[in-house]
PDB file of C-alpha atoms in Angstrom:
ATOM      1  CA  UNK A   1      61.843  90.600  32.010  1.00 44.00           C
ATOM      2  CA  UNK A   2      58.823  89.703  34.037  1.00 41.00           C
ATOM      3  CA  UNK A   3      56.554  92.498  35.148  1.00 41.00           C
ATOM      4  CA  UNK A   4      55.693  92.827  38.891  1.00 41.00           C
ATOM      5  CA  UNK A   5      52.162  91.740  38.099  1.00 40.00           C
ATOM      6  CA  UNK A   6      53.151  88.568  36.257  1.00 38.00           C
ATOM      7  CA  UNK A   7      52.937  85.220  38.133  1.00 39.00           C
ATOM      8  CA  UNK A   8      56.710  84.594  37.798  1.00 40.00           C
ATOM      9  CA  UNK A   9      57.640  87.952  39.391  1.00 43.00           C
ATOM     10  CA  UNK A  10      55.675  87.359  42.564  1.00 44.00           C
ATOM     11  CA  UNK A  11      56.400  84.824  45.340  1.00 41.00           C
ATOM     12  CA  UNK A  12      53.437  82.518  45.880  1.00 44.00           C
ATOM     13  CA  UNK A  13      51.657  83.193  49.171  1.00 45.00           C
ATOM     14  CA  UNK A  14      52.872  79.980  50.888  1.00 43.00           C
ATOM     15  CA  UNK A  15      56.520  80.838  50.175  1.00 45.00           C
ATOM     16  CA  UNK A  16      56.085  84.303  51.604  1.00 39.00           C
ATOM     17  CA  UNK A  17      54.602  82.900  54.798  1.00 39.00           C
ATOM     18  CA  UNK A  18      57.413  80.320  55.066  1.00 39.00           C
ATOM     19  CA  UNK A  19      60.079  83.003  54.621  1.00 41.00           C
ATOM     20  CA  UNK A  20      58.455  85.219  57.255  1.00 38.00           C
ATOM     21  CA  UNK A  21      58.150  82.334  59.663  1.00 43.00           C
ATOM     22  CA  UNK A  22      61.811  81.397  59.171  1.00 43.00           C
ATOM     23  CA  UNK A  23      62.863  85.007  59.776  1.00 44.00           C
ATOM     24  CA  UNK A  24      60.819  85.185  62.963  1.00 39.00           C
ATOM     25  CA  UNK A  25      62.367  81.904  64.146  1.00 40.00           C
ATOM     26  CA  UNK A  26      65.914  83.280  63.627  1.00 38.00           C
ATOM     27  CA  UNK A  27      65.045  86.538  65.440  1.00 37.00           C
ATOM     28  CA  UNK A  28      63.398  84.671  68.277  1.00 38.00           C
ATOM     29  CA  UNK A  29      66.456  82.397  68.644  1.00 38.00           C
ATOM     30  CA  UNK A  30      68.816  85.404  68.830  1.00 37.00           C
ATOM     31  CA  UNK A  31      66.597  87.615  70.988  1.00 34.00           C
ATOM     32  CA  UNK A  32      66.544  85.721  74.325  1.00 32.00           C
ATOM     33  CA  UNK A  33      70.274  84.947  74.260  1.00 28.00           C
ATOM     34  CA  UNK A  34      71.224  88.654  73.991  1.00 29.00           C
ATOM     35  CA  UNK A  35      68.599  89.705  76.523  1.00 26.00           C
ATOM     36  CA  UNK A  36      69.587  87.065  79.104  1.00 24.00           C
ATOM     37  CA  UNK A  37      73.315  87.874  78.782  1.00 27.00           C
ATOM     38  CA  UNK A  38      72.907  91.570  79.681  1.00 26.00           C
ATOM     39  CA  UNK A  39      71.037  91.173  82.990  1.00 29.00           C
ATOM     40  CA  UNK A  40      73.481  88.424  84.009  1.00 27.00           C
ATOM     41  CA  UNK A  41      76.486  90.777  83.473  1.00 26.00           C
ATOM     42  CA  UNK A  42      74.734  93.567  85.366  1.00 27.00           C
ATOM     43  CA  UNK A  43      73.917  91.251  88.245  1.00 27.00           C
ATOM     44  CA  UNK A  44      77.511  90.057  88.531  1.00 27.00           C
ATOM     45  CA  UNK A  45      78.744  93.660  88.478  1.00 28.00           C
ATOM     46  CA  UNK A  46      76.488  94.575  91.394  1.00 29.00           C
ATOM     47  CA  UNK A  47      77.231  91.384  93.301  1.00 33.00           C
ATOM     48  CA  UNK A  48      73.600  90.260  93.455  1.00 32.00           C
ATOM     49  CA  UNK A  49      73.295  86.941  91.555  1.00 39.00           C
ATOM     50  CA  UNK A  50      72.397  84.007  93.791  1.00 41.00           C
ATOM     51  CA  UNK A  51      75.157  81.419  93.950  1.00 45.00           C
ATOM     52  CA  UNK A  52      77.790  83.644  92.341  1.00 40.00           C
ATOM     53  CA  UNK A  53      81.228  82.606  93.624  1.00 42.00           C
ATOM     54  CA  UNK A  54      82.967  85.957  93.363  1.00 43.00           C
ATOM     55  CA  UNK A  55      81.183  89.183  92.362  1.00 41.00           C
ATOM     56  CA  UNK A  56      83.080  91.508  90.040  1.00 45.00           C
ATOM     57  CA  UNK A  57      84.112  94.665  92.050  1.00 55.00           C
ATOM     58  CA  UNK A  58      83.795  98.207  90.801  1.00 69.00           C
ATOM     59  CA  UNK A  59      86.984  99.286  89.034  1.00 80.00           C
ATOM     60  CA  UNK A  60      88.273 102.791  89.964  1.00 89.00           C
ATOM     61  CA  UNK A  61      87.488 105.356  87.239  1.00 88.00           C
ATOM     62  CA  UNK A  62      88.886 108.696  88.540  1.00 93.00           C
ATOM     63  CA  UNK A  63      92.413 110.139  88.734  1.00 92.00           C
ATOM     64  CA  UNK A  64      91.207 113.226  90.653  1.00 95.00           C
ATOM     65  CA  UNK A  65      93.154 114.105  93.818  1.00 96.00           C
ATOM     66  CA  UNK A  66      91.439 113.710  97.179  1.00 97.00           C
ATOM     67  CA  UNK A  67      91.685 115.733 100.406  1.00 96.00           C
ATOM     68  CA  UNK A  68      89.839 115.163 103.677  1.00 97.00           C
ATOM     69  CA  UNK A  69      90.547 117.483 106.626  1.00 95.00           C
ATOM     70  CA  UNK A  70      89.869 116.374 110.197  1.00 93.00           C
ATOM     71  CA  UNK A  71      91.137 118.751 112.864  1.00 83.00           C
ATOM     72  CA  UNK A  72      90.993 118.524 116.637  1.00 87.00           C
ATOM     73  CA  UNK A  73      91.548 114.790 116.956  1.00 93.00           C
ATOM     74  CA  UNK A  74      94.245 112.681 118.539  1.00 95.00           C
ATOM     75  CA  UNK A  75      96.811 111.379 116.040  1.00 96.00           C
ATOM     76  CA  UNK A  76      96.015 107.959 114.628  1.00 98.00           C
ATOM     77  CA  UNK A  77      98.795 105.378 114.672  1.00 98.00           C
ATOM     78  CA  UNK A  78      99.754 103.502 111.501  1.00 98.00           C
ATOM     79  CA  UNK A  79     100.062  99.865 112.621  1.00 97.00           C
ATOM     80  CA  UNK A  80     100.744  98.269 109.253  1.00 97.00           C
ATOM     81  CA  UNK A  81     100.440  98.752 105.507  1.00 98.00           C
ATOM     82  CA  UNK A  82      99.325  95.803 103.388  1.00 97.00           C
ATOM     83  CA  UNK A  83      98.873  95.383  99.619  1.00 98.00           C
ATOM     84  CA  UNK A  84      97.598  92.772  97.196  1.00 97.00           C
ATOM     85  CA  UNK A  85      96.301  92.381  93.663  1.00 96.00           C
ATOM     86  CA  UNK A  86      92.575  91.905  93.061  1.00 94.00           C
ATOM     87  CA  UNK A  87      91.916  91.073  89.400  1.00 90.00           C
ATOM     88  CA  UNK A  88      91.723  94.443  87.643  1.00 95.00           C
ATOM     89  CA  UNK A  89      93.120  96.603  90.460  1.00 97.00           C
ATOM     90  CA  UNK A  90      95.699  96.671  93.252  1.00 98.00           C
ATOM     91  CA  UNK A  91      94.677  97.409  96.818  1.00 98.00           C
ATOM     92  CA  UNK A  92      96.695  99.141  99.513  1.00 98.00           C
ATOM     93  CA  UNK A  93      95.366  98.941 103.102  1.00 98.00           C
ATOM     94  CA  UNK A  94      96.585 101.200 105.936  1.00 98.00           C
ATOM     95  CA  UNK A  95      95.741  99.592 109.324  1.00 98.00           C
ATOM     96  CA  UNK A  96      95.099 102.275 111.956  1.00 98.00           C
ATOM     97  CA  UNK A  97      94.857 102.498 115.716  1.00 97.00           C
ATOM     98  CA  UNK A  98      92.393 105.255 116.556  1.00 97.00           C
ATOM     99  CA  UNK A  99      89.987 107.100 114.307  1.00 97.00           C
ATOM    100  CA  UNK A 100      90.639 107.572 110.620  1.00 98.00           C
ATOM    101  CA  UNK A 101      92.531 110.872 110.395  1.00 98.00           C
ATOM    102  CA  UNK A 102      92.506 113.499 107.681  1.00 98.00           C
ATOM    103  CA  UNK A 103      94.362 112.586 104.492  1.00 98.00           C
ATOM    104  CA  UNK A 104      95.347 113.759 101.046  1.00 98.00           C
ATOM    105  CA  UNK A 105      96.005 111.643  97.977  1.00 98.00           C
ATOM    106  CA  UNK A 106      97.801 113.460  95.171  1.00 98.00           C
ATOM    107  CA  UNK A 107     100.050 112.884  92.174  1.00 98.00           C
ATOM    108  CA  UNK A 108     103.694 113.983  92.552  1.00 97.00           C
ATOM    109  CA  UNK A 109     106.571 114.191  90.081  1.00 96.00           C
ATOM    110  CA  UNK A 110     109.098 112.681  92.433  1.00 95.00           C
ATOM    111  CA  UNK A 111     109.355 111.263  95.956  1.00 97.00           C
ATOM    112  CA  UNK A 112     111.187 113.139  98.718  1.00 95.00           C
ATOM    113  CA  UNK A 113     111.700 112.501 102.407  1.00 93.00           C
ATOM    114  CA  UNK A 114     109.380 114.531 104.650  1.00 89.00           C
ATOM    115  CA  UNK A 115     111.312 117.041 106.694  1.00 83.00           C
ATOM    116  CA  UNK A 116     114.671 116.855 104.884  1.00 87.00           C
ATOM    117  CA  UNK A 117     113.340 117.104 101.340  1.00 90.00           C
ATOM    118  CA  UNK A 118     116.003 114.648 100.084  1.00 94.00           C
ATOM    119  CA  UNK A 119     114.989 112.694  96.942  1.00 94.00           C
ATOM    120  CA  UNK A 120     114.075 109.031  97.421  1.00 95.00           C
ATOM    121  CA  UNK A 121     115.697 106.964  94.715  1.00 92.00           C
ATOM    122  CA  UNK A 122     112.969 104.666  93.450  1.00 95.00           C
ATOM    123  CA  UNK A 123     111.953 104.452  89.791  1.00 93.00           C
ATOM    124  CA  UNK A 124     108.386 104.339  88.512  1.00 96.00           C
ATOM    125  CA  UNK A 125     106.027 105.565  85.839  1.00 97.00           C
ATOM    126  CA  UNK A 126     103.839 107.509  88.265  1.00 98.00           C
ATOM    127  CA  UNK A 127     103.756 108.372  91.986  1.00 98.00           C
ATOM    128  CA  UNK A 128     100.628 108.639  94.111  1.00 98.00           C
ATOM    129  CA  UNK A 129     101.327 110.147  97.533  1.00 98.00           C
ATOM    130  CA  UNK A 130      99.059 109.500 100.512  1.00 98.00           C
ATOM    131  CA  UNK A 131      99.591 111.808 103.505  1.00 98.00           C
ATOM    132  CA  UNK A 132      97.815 111.074 106.802  1.00 98.00           C
ATOM    133  CA  UNK A 133      97.304 113.862 109.347  1.00 97.00           C
ATOM    134  CA  UNK A 134      97.329 113.891 112.290  1.00 97.00           C
ATOM    135  CA  UNK A 135      99.031 110.515 112.401  1.00 97.00           C
ATOM    136  CA  UNK A 136     102.221 108.801 113.557  1.00 97.00           C
ATOM    137  CA  UNK A 137     104.002 105.619 112.543  1.00 97.00           C
ATOM    138  CA  UNK A 138     105.745 105.313 115.909  1.00 96.00           C
ATOM    139  CA  UNK A 139     104.787 104.916 119.571  1.00 95.00           C
ATOM    140  CA  UNK A 140     105.422 107.232 122.475  1.00 93.00           C
ATOM    141  CA  UNK A 141     108.948 105.838 122.918  1.00 93.00           C
ATOM    142  CA  UNK A 142     109.815 106.540 119.264  1.00 93.00           C
ATOM    143  CA  UNK A 143     109.687 102.892 118.178  1.00 95.00           C
ATOM    144  CA  UNK A 144     108.311 102.244 114.679  1.00 95.00           C
ATOM    145  CA  UNK A 145     104.822 100.810 114.615  1.00 96.00           C
ATOM    146  CA  UNK A 146     105.081 100.106 110.878  1.00 94.00           C
ATOM    147  CA  UNK A 147     108.347  98.217 110.647  1.00 91.00           C
ATOM    148  CA  UNK A 148     110.771  97.712 107.760  1.00 92.00           C
ATOM    149  CA  UNK A 149     111.204  99.897 104.735  1.00 91.00           C
ATOM    150  CA  UNK A 150     111.321 102.634 103.892  1.00 95.00           C
ATOM    151  CA  UNK A 151     110.908 100.921 100.474  1.00 96.00           C
ATOM    152  CA  UNK A 152     108.696  97.856 100.315  1.00 97.00           C
ATOM    153  CA  UNK A 153     108.601  95.845  97.080  1.00 97.00           C
ATOM    154  CA  UNK A 154     105.074  95.023  95.953  1.00 97.00           C
ATOM    155  CA  UNK A 155     105.458  93.707  92.423  1.00 97.00           C
ATOM    156  CA  UNK A 156     101.727  93.753  91.635  1.00 98.00           C
ATOM    157  CA  UNK A 157      99.805  94.512  88.450  1.00 96.00           C
ATOM    158  CA  UNK A 158     100.402  98.268  88.586  1.00 98.00           C
ATOM    159  CA  UNK A 159     101.745  98.847  92.119  1.00 98.00           C
ATOM    160  CA  UNK A 160     105.473  98.113  92.031  1.00 98.00           C
ATOM    161  CA  UNK A 161     106.638  99.581  95.346  1.00 98.00           C
ATOM    162  CA  UNK A 162     105.327 101.187  98.532  1.00 98.00           C
ATOM    163  CA  UNK A 163     107.490 103.841 100.170  1.00 98.00           C
ATOM    164  CA  UNK A 164     107.307 105.375 103.667  1.00 97.00           C
ATOM    165  CA  UNK A 165     108.240 108.945 102.762  1.00 97.00           C
ATOM    166  CA  UNK A 166     108.013 110.237 106.303  1.00 95.00           C
ATOM    167  CA  UNK A 167     106.765 110.166 109.867  1.00 96.00           C
ATOM    168  CA  UNK A 168     107.240 113.768 110.840  1.00 93.00           C
ATOM    169  CA  UNK A 169     105.301 116.317 112.902  1.00 94.00           C
ATOM    170  CA  UNK A 170     102.133 114.143 113.107  1.00 96.00           C
ATOM    171  CA  UNK A 171     102.130 113.489 109.364  1.00 97.00           C
ATOM    172  CA  UNK A 172     102.780 110.098 107.809  1.00 98.00           C
ATOM    173  CA  UNK A 173     103.636 109.859 104.119  1.00 98.00           C
ATOM    174  CA  UNK A 174     103.021 106.687 102.113  1.00 98.00           C
ATOM    175  CA  UNK A 175     103.810 106.648  98.415  1.00 98.00           C
ATOM    176  CA  UNK A 176     102.451 104.218  95.850  1.00 98.00           C
ATOM    177  CA  UNK A 177     104.972 103.689  93.050  1.00 98.00           C
ATOM    178  CA  UNK A 178     103.088 102.689  89.894  1.00 98.00           C
ATOM    179  CA  UNK A 179     104.032 101.441  86.461  1.00 98.00           C
ATOM    180  CA  UNK A 180     101.584 103.997  85.035  1.00 97.00           C
ATOM    181  CA  UNK A 181      99.160 106.697  86.124  1.00 98.00           C
ATOM    182  CA  UNK A 182      95.752 105.080  86.561  1.00 98.00           C
ATOM    183  CA  UNK A 183      92.370 105.747  88.172  1.00 98.00           C
ATOM    184  CA  UNK A 184      92.106 105.170  91.917  1.00 98.00           C
ATOM    185  CA  UNK A 185      89.532 105.169  94.684  1.00 97.00           C
ATOM    186  CA  UNK A 186      89.878 105.881  98.403  1.00 97.00           C
ATOM    187  CA  UNK A 187      87.666 104.160 101.010  1.00 97.00           C
ATOM    188  CA  UNK A 188      87.385 104.440 104.761  1.00 97.00           C
ATOM    189  CA  UNK A 189      86.567 101.199 106.569  1.00 97.00           C
ATOM    190  CA  UNK A 190      85.940 100.312 110.180  1.00 96.00           C
ATOM    191  CA  UNK A 191      86.189  97.406 112.671  1.00 93.00           C
ATOM    192  CA  UNK A 192      89.170  97.792 112.683  1.00 94.00           C
ATOM    193  CA  UNK A 193      89.695 101.305 111.280  1.00 98.00           C
ATOM    194  CA  UNK A 194      91.641 101.374 108.011  1.00 98.00           C
ATOM    195  CA  UNK A 195      92.134 103.440 104.897  1.00 98.00           C
ATOM    196  CA  UNK A 196      92.018 101.672 101.552  1.00 98.00           C
ATOM    197  CA  UNK A 197      93.289 102.836  98.137  1.00 98.00           C
ATOM    198  CA  UNK A 198      92.386 100.817  95.054  1.00 98.00           C
ATOM    199  CA  UNK A 199      94.424 101.550  91.901  1.00 98.00           C
ATOM    200  CA  UNK A 200      93.394 100.205  88.494  1.00 98.00           C
ATOM    201  CA  UNK A 201      95.855  98.113  86.477  1.00 95.00           C
TER     202      UNK A 201
END
């Protein structure tokens, strides 16, 4: 066996330099690709890259229930409820006439009609109940302002049905029937006023 000090046990100086140079070339080739990919992903997530066709929206991350109380206001009127799939989440939009009222968004074990308490027969893996207050889904003559239902088939990624659970004593109930319990986010938007719930797939 050659000893470390023998000529055969030691790489000649030119070979050492060539090996180091090759290693640096490989590292240099890998470095910029990894570094350039990360800022690009971050920019897309924040919607800032110039020329980007469609920024990636924030996906909801919380299943915590929400409650906002607004007293002393005129009841808002629910004009329509719309829903659509947006990539990794489903969006429900409540179009309102008047200011955005108070609301609660909570998980329930089953759906029941407001007032009577009778069960609503619609199957799902999870139920997210939005209650608006003070609010109505009818006009002064008692005519529905949000027509159809009470069960509206959605058939989206996670949102299977939307249910009007009630329009009773200035409270409007809107249930989101989901395939599974998932994080959600509530947003208030204006011009026109509306309440938005995004639910992850």
